[in-house]
Amino acid sequence: MTTATLAPDRSAARRSARGGRRLNRYSGLGLGVAMLWFSLLVLIPLTAVVVTASEGGWSGFWDAVTNEQTAAAIRLTVGTAFGVTVVNVVMGTLIAWVLVRDRFFGKRLLEVLIDIPFALPTIVAGLVLLSLYGPESPLGIDIHNTRIAVFLAFLFVTLPFIVRTVQPVLAELDHEVEEAAASLGASRFTTFRRIILPSLTPAIAAGAALSFARGVSEYGSLVLLSGNLPMRTEVTSVRILSSIENDNIDSAAAVAAVLLAISFAVIVILDVIQRRVIRRG
C-alpha cells in the first residue's frame, strides 16, 4: 500500500478520533438556525448588558460596583450562593443516591416533592417560607429579616438541580463494575472514589453551576422573608431593581455584568475541577 493511499485514511482517522465530520447541507442549516436562536436569546442580550455597563466609562462602572451598599449586596449574594452550592453538592448527591439505590415507602411522593421548587412561582415560595419561618411561625422559628433567611430561600429554590442532574447518571451506572471492584478487595469508599465519583462528577459539576447561577439571580423567594435591609439582607437582584426604579440603568447593568463575570468564572472553575477528578479517577 502506498503512502498516497495511507494519507486519506490517516486524515479520516484523525477526524474520527476528534469525533467530528464535515457539515452537510442540512446539518449546516441546523447549526445556523441554532446559533441564530442562541444569539437572539443569549448573546445579544448579554452583549447589550455589557455595552450598557460600559457607557459610563471605567470610572462610572467602578463607582457603581464598589458603592458600599452595592458591594455588600454582591458579597452577600455570591457568598450565600457559594455556600448553598456546597451544601447542595453533598445533600443533592446523597438524595439522588437514596432515590436510585434504595426502596422505601413514600419514594414516589418524595420524587414529586423534590420538583416543587421548579413548578412553584418563586413569590409563592417566598410567601410559604414567610408563613413557616416568619414572625407568626407555627414552628416557633423566626428568621425574618436575617441572612439565614437568604440562605434558606436559596436552598429552597436550588434543591432540585443537583438531584435531577445526578440521578439519571447514577441510575445508568453498571453495578457489575462495582461488584468486580469489591471482589478484588476494594473498600466501599475506594469504589466510590475511583469508580462512581468520576462518572458522577460531570453531572455534579453541571448541577452545581445551575445551583450557583439560580442562587445569584434569585429574587422572588427571598424578597418577603429577607426584608431587603440595606447592608444586611439586600441581595443583588433587589439592588438591580432599585437602580432601575431610580432610573440608574448604567448602575444596574454594571452590577449585572459583575454577576455575569462571576458566574462565567464559576462555570470555568467547575469544568476544570471535574476534568481533573475524571483524569485522576
mmCIF file with all atom_site columns, C-alpha atoms in Angstrom, residues 117-227:
data_model
loop_
_atom_site.group_PDB
_atom_site.id
_atom_site.type_symbol
_atom_site.label_atom_id
_atom_site.label_alt_id
_atom_site.label_comp_id
_atom_site.label_asym_id
_atom_site.label_entity_id
_atom_site.label_seq_id
_atom_site.pdbx_PDB_ins_code
_atom_site.Cartn_x
_atom_site.Cartn_y
_atom_site.Cartn_z
_atom_site.occupancy
_atom_site.B_iso_or_equiv
_atom_site.pdbx_formal_charge
_atom_site.auth_seq_id
_atom_site.auth_comp_id
_atom_site.auth_asym_id
_atom_site.auth_atom_id
_atom_site.pdbx_PDB_model_num
ATOM 1   C CA . PRO A 1 117 ? -39.329 24.405 43.548 1.00 0.00 ? 117 PRO A CA 1
ATOM 2   C CA . PHE A 1 118 ? -39.303 24.016 39.747 1.00 0.00 ? 118 PHE A CA 1
ATOM 3   C CA . ALA A 1 119 ? -43.080 24.345 39.428 1.00 0.00 ? 119 ALA A CA 1
ATOM 4   C CA . LEU A 1 120 ? -43.877 26.768 42.259 1.00 0.00 ? 120 LEU A CA 1
ATOM 5   C CA . PRO A 1 121 ? -43.770 30.503 41.432 1.00 0.00 ? 121 PRO A CA 1
ATOM 6   C CA . THR A 1 122 ? -40.919 31.967 43.457 1.00 0.00 ? 122 THR A CA 1
ATOM 7   C CA . ILE A 1 123 ? -43.076 34.668 45.070 1.00 0.00 ? 123 ILE A CA 1
ATOM 8   C CA . VAL A 1 124 ? -45.403 31.915 46.284 1.00 0.00 ? 124 VAL A CA 1
ATOM 9   C CA . ALA A 1 125 ? -42.363 30.097 47.665 1.00 0.00 ? 125 ALA A CA 1
ATOM 10  C CA . GLY A 1 126 ? -41.418 33.289 49.488 1.00 0.00 ? 126 GLY A CA 1
ATOM 11  C CA . LEU A 1 127 ? -44.900 33.517 50.990 1.00 0.00 ? 127 LEU A CA 1
ATOM 12  C CA . VAL A 1 128 ? -44.702 29.878 52.113 1.00 0.00 ? 128 VAL A CA 1
ATOM 13  C CA . LEU A 1 129 ? -41.300 30.423 53.708 1.00 0.00 ? 129 LEU A CA 1
ATOM 14  C CA . LEU A 1 130 ? -42.523 33.591 55.413 1.00 0.00 ? 130 LEU A CA 1
ATOM 15  C CA . SER A 1 131 ? -45.521 31.718 56.826 1.00 0.00 ? 131 SER A CA 1
ATOM 16  C CA . LEU A 1 132 ? -43.310 28.935 58.186 1.00 0.00 ? 132 LEU A CA 1
ATOM 17  C CA . TYR A 1 133 ? -40.280 30.921 59.344 1.00 0.00 ? 133 TYR A CA 1
ATOM 18  C CA . GLY A 1 134 ? -41.625 34.445 59.816 1.00 0.00 ? 134 GLY A CA 1
ATOM 19  C CA . PRO A 1 135 ? -42.914 36.379 62.835 1.00 0.00 ? 135 PRO A CA 1
ATOM 20  C CA . GLU A 1 136 ? -46.024 34.173 63.097 1.00 0.00 ? 136 GLU A CA 1
ATOM 21  C CA . SER A 1 137 ? -44.235 30.869 62.514 1.00 0.00 ? 137 SER A CA 1
ATOM 22  C CA . PRO A 1 138 ? -46.217 27.820 63.694 1.00 0.00 ? 138 PRO A CA 1
ATOM 23  C CA . LEU A 1 139 ? -42.841 26.148 64.287 1.00 0.00 ? 139 LEU A CA 1
ATOM 24  C CA . GLY A 1 140 ? -41.641 28.873 66.621 1.00 0.00 ? 140 GLY A CA 1
ATOM 25  C CA . ILE A 1 141 ? -38.721 29.692 64.279 1.00 0.00 ? 141 ILE A CA 1
ATOM 26  C CA . ASP A 1 142 ? -38.448 33.348 63.278 1.00 0.00 ? 142 ASP A CA 1
ATOM 27  C CA . ILE A 1 143 ? -35.599 34.121 60.867 1.00 0.00 ? 143 ILE A CA 1
ATOM 28  C CA . HIS A 1 144 ? -37.359 37.061 59.230 1.00 0.00 ? 144 HIS A CA 1
ATOM 29  C CA . ASN A 1 145 ? -35.005 39.885 58.196 1.00 0.00 ? 145 ASN A CA 1
ATOM 30  C CA . THR A 1 146 ? -31.834 37.844 58.751 1.00 0.00 ? 146 THR A CA 1
ATOM 31  C CA . ARG A 1 147 ? -29.134 36.440 56.489 1.00 0.00 ? 147 ARG A CA 1
ATOM 32  C CA . ILE A 1 148 ? -30.254 32.961 57.439 1.00 0.00 ? 148 ILE A CA 1
ATOM 33  C CA . ALA A 1 149 ? -33.481 33.771 55.584 1.00 0.00 ? 149 ALA A CA 1
ATOM 34  C CA . VAL A 1 150 ? -31.482 34.470 52.424 1.00 0.00 ? 150 VAL A CA 1
ATOM 35  C CA . PHE A 1 151 ? -29.612 31.171 52.802 1.00 0.00 ? 151 PHE A CA 1
ATOM 36  C CA . LEU A 1 152 ? -32.850 29.252 53.366 1.00 0.00 ? 152 LEU A CA 1
ATOM 37  C CA . ALA A 1 153 ? -34.551 30.824 50.342 1.00 0.00 ? 153 ALA A CA 1
ATOM 38  C CA . PHE A 1 154 ? -31.559 29.949 48.140 1.00 0.00 ? 154 PHE A CA 1
ATOM 39  C CA . LEU A 1 155 ? -31.620 26.371 49.457 1.00 0.00 ? 155 LEU A CA 1
ATOM 40  C CA . PHE A 1 156 ? -35.303 26.008 48.658 1.00 0.00 ? 156 PHE A CA 1
ATOM 41  C CA . VAL A 1 157 ? -35.106 27.091 45.020 1.00 0.00 ? 157 VAL A CA 1
ATOM 42  C CA . THR A 1 158 ? -31.831 25.303 44.191 1.00 0.00 ? 158 THR A CA 1
ATOM 43  C CA . LEU A 1 159 ? -32.532 21.912 45.809 1.00 0.00 ? 159 LEU A CA 1
ATOM 44  C CA . PRO A 1 160 ? -33.652 20.037 42.648 1.00 0.00 ? 160 PRO A CA 1
ATOM 45  C CA . PHE A 1 161 ? -30.744 20.945 40.381 1.00 0.00 ? 161 PHE A CA 1
ATOM 46  C CA . ILE A 1 162 ? -28.057 18.532 41.550 1.00 0.00 ? 162 ILE A CA 1
ATOM 47  C CA . VAL A 1 163 ? -30.591 15.828 42.419 1.00 0.00 ? 163 VAL A CA 1
ATOM 48  C CA . ARG A 1 164 ? -32.012 15.843 38.899 1.00 0.00 ? 164 ARG A CA 1
ATOM 49  C CA . THR A 1 165 ? -28.644 16.030 37.140 1.00 0.00 ? 165 THR A CA 1
ATOM 50  C CA . VAL A 1 166 ? -27.016 13.266 39.204 1.00 0.00 ? 166 VAL A CA 1
ATOM 51  C CA . GLN A 1 167 ? -29.990 10.893 39.450 1.00 0.00 ? 167 GLN A CA 1
ATOM 52  C CA . PRO A 1 168 ? -30.171 9.706  35.795 1.00 0.00 ? 168 PRO A CA 1
ATOM 53  C CA . VAL A 1 169 ? -26.390 9.263  35.576 1.00 0.00 ? 169 VAL A CA 1
ATOM 54  C CA . LEU A 1 170 ? -26.347 7.246  38.794 1.00 0.00 ? 170 LEU A CA 1
ATOM 55  C CA . ALA A 1 171 ? -29.214 5.092  37.548 1.00 0.00 ? 171 ALA A CA 1
ATOM 56  C CA . GLU A 1 172 ? -27.245 4.175  34.402 1.00 0.00 ? 172 GLU A CA 1
ATOM 57  C CA . LEU A 1 173 ? -24.066 3.081  36.214 1.00 0.00 ? 173 LEU A CA 1
ATOM 58  C CA . ASP A 1 174 ? -23.137 -0.563 35.752 1.00 0.00 ? 174 ASP A CA 1
ATOM 59  C CA . HIS A 1 175 ? -23.391 -2.423 39.070 1.00 0.00 ? 175 HIS A CA 1
ATOM 60  C CA . GLU A 1 176 ? -21.156 -5.191 37.750 1.00 0.00 ? 176 GLU A CA 1
ATOM 61  C CA . VAL A 1 177 ? -18.159 -2.851 37.760 1.00 0.00 ? 177 VAL A CA 1
ATOM 62  C CA . GLU A 1 178 ? -18.745 -2.057 41.435 1.00 0.00 ? 178 GLU A CA 1
ATOM 63  C CA . GLU A 1 179 ? -19.154 -5.752 42.227 1.00 0.00 ? 179 GLU A CA 1
ATOM 64  C CA . ALA A 1 180 ? -15.921 -6.541 40.381 1.00 0.00 ? 180 ALA A CA 1
ATOM 65  C CA . ALA A 1 181 ? -14.072 -3.885 42.385 1.00 0.00 ? 181 ALA A CA 1
ATOM 66  C CA . ALA A 1 182 ? -15.471 -5.296 45.623 1.00 0.00 ? 182 ALA A CA 1
ATOM 67  C CA . SER A 1 183 ? -14.430 -8.825 44.636 1.00 0.00 ? 183 SER A CA 1
ATOM 68  C CA . LEU A 1 184 ? -10.873 -7.556 44.128 1.00 0.00 ? 184 LEU A CA 1
ATOM 69  C CA . GLY A 1 185 ? -10.794 -6.244 47.688 1.00 0.00 ? 185 GLY A CA 1
ATOM 70  C CA . ALA A 1 186 ? -11.691 -2.577 47.142 1.00 0.00 ? 186 ALA A CA 1
ATOM 71  C CA . SER A 1 187 ? -13.476 -0.927 50.022 1.00 0.00 ? 187 SER A CA 1
ATOM 72  C CA . ARG A 1 188 ? -16.766 0.898  49.521 1.00 0.00 ? 188 ARG A CA 1
ATOM 73  C CA . PHE A 1 189 ? -15.012 4.238  49.826 1.00 0.00 ? 189 PHE A CA 1
ATOM 74  C CA . THR A 1 190 ? -12.377 3.249  47.259 1.00 0.00 ? 190 THR A CA 1
ATOM 75  C CA . THR A 1 191 ? -15.073 2.001  44.897 1.00 0.00 ? 191 THR A CA 1
ATOM 76  C CA . PHE A 1 192 ? -16.978 5.255  45.260 1.00 0.00 ? 192 PHE A CA 1
ATOM 77  C CA . ARG A 1 193 ? -13.858 7.416  44.819 1.00 0.00 ? 193 ARG A CA 1
ATOM 78  C CA . ARG A 1 194 ? -12.293 5.547  41.907 1.00 0.00 ? 194 ARG A CA 1
ATOM 79  C CA . ILE A 1 195 ? -15.332 4.244  40.009 1.00 0.00 ? 195 ILE A CA 1
ATOM 80  C CA . ILE A 1 196 ? -18.561 6.029  40.925 1.00 0.00 ? 196 ILE A CA 1
ATOM 81  C CA . LEU A 1 197 ? -17.372 9.592  41.599 1.00 0.00 ? 197 LEU A CA 1
ATOM 82  C CA . PRO A 1 198 ? -15.550 10.096 38.251 1.00 0.00 ? 198 PRO A CA 1
ATOM 83  C CA . SER A 1 199 ? -18.746 9.069  36.451 1.00 0.00 ? 199 SER A CA 1
ATOM 84  C CA . LEU A 1 200 ? -20.893 11.406 38.551 1.00 0.00 ? 200 LEU A CA 1
ATOM 85  C CA . THR A 1 201 ? -18.529 14.391 38.513 1.00 0.00 ? 201 THR A CA 1
ATOM 86  C CA . PRO A 1 202 ? -19.740 15.936 35.209 1.00 0.00 ? 202 PRO A CA 1
ATOM 87  C CA . ALA A 1 203 ? -23.358 15.739 36.410 1.00 0.00 ? 203 ALA A CA 1
ATOM 88  C CA . ILE A 1 204 ? -22.438 17.144 39.831 1.00 0.00 ? 204 ILE A CA 1
ATOM 89  C CA . ALA A 1 205 ? -20.499 19.994 38.198 1.00 0.00 ? 205 ALA A CA 1
ATOM 90  C CA . ALA A 1 206 ? -23.402 20.802 35.879 1.00 0.00 ? 206 ALA A CA 1
ATOM 91  C CA . GLY A 1 207 ? -25.864 20.783 38.782 1.00 0.00 ? 207 GLY A CA 1
ATOM 92  C CA . ALA A 1 208 ? -23.533 22.932 40.883 1.00 0.00 ? 208 ALA A CA 1
ATOM 93  C CA . ALA A 1 209 ? -23.254 25.503 38.088 1.00 0.00 ? 209 ALA A CA 1
ATOM 94  C CA . LEU A 1 210 ? -27.045 25.622 37.744 1.00 0.00 ? 210 LEU A CA 1
ATOM 95  C CA . SER A 1 211 ? -27.471 25.871 41.513 1.00 0.00 ? 211 SER A CA 1
ATOM 96  C CA . PHE A 1 212 ? -24.996 28.747 41.809 1.00 0.00 ? 212 PHE A CA 1
ATOM 97  C CA . ALA A 1 213 ? -26.475 30.631 38.855 1.00 0.00 ? 213 ALA A CA 1
ATOM 98  C CA . ARG A 1 214 ? -30.012 30.271 40.217 1.00 0.00 ? 214 ARG A CA 1
ATOM 99  C CA . GLY A 1 215 ? -28.919 31.459 43.655 1.00 0.00 ? 215 GLY A CA 1
ATOM 100 C CA . VAL A 1 216 ? -27.126 34.509 42.278 1.00 0.00 ? 216 VAL A CA 1
ATOM 101 C CA . SER A 1 217 ? -30.196 35.530 40.278 1.00 0.00 ? 217 SER A CA 1
ATOM 102 C CA . GLU A 1 218 ? -32.901 34.691 42.839 1.00 0.00 ? 218 GLU A CA 1
ATOM 103 C CA . TYR A 1 219 ? -35.449 37.348 43.815 1.00 0.00 ? 219 TYR A CA 1
ATOM 104 C CA . GLY A 1 220 ? -38.997 36.163 44.437 1.00 0.00 ? 220 GLY A CA 1
ATOM 105 C CA . SER A 1 221 ? -38.450 33.516 47.120 1.00 0.00 ? 221 SER A CA 1
ATOM 106 C CA . LEU A 1 222 ? -36.478 35.828 49.413 1.00 0.00 ? 222 LEU A CA 1
ATOM 107 C CA . VAL A 1 223 ? -37.972 39.256 48.818 1.00 0.00 ? 223 VAL A CA 1
ATOM 108 C CA . LEU A 1 224 ? -40.611 38.747 51.549 1.00 0.00 ? 224 LEU A CA 1
ATOM 109 C CA . LEU A 1 225 ? -38.601 36.757 54.076 1.00 0.00 ? 225 LEU A CA 1
ATOM 110 C CA . SER A 1 226 ? -35.288 38.630 53.987 1.00 0.00 ? 226 SER A CA 1
ATOM 111 C CA . GLY A 1 227 ? -36.736 42.115 54.421 1.00 0.00 ? 227 GLY A CA 1
#
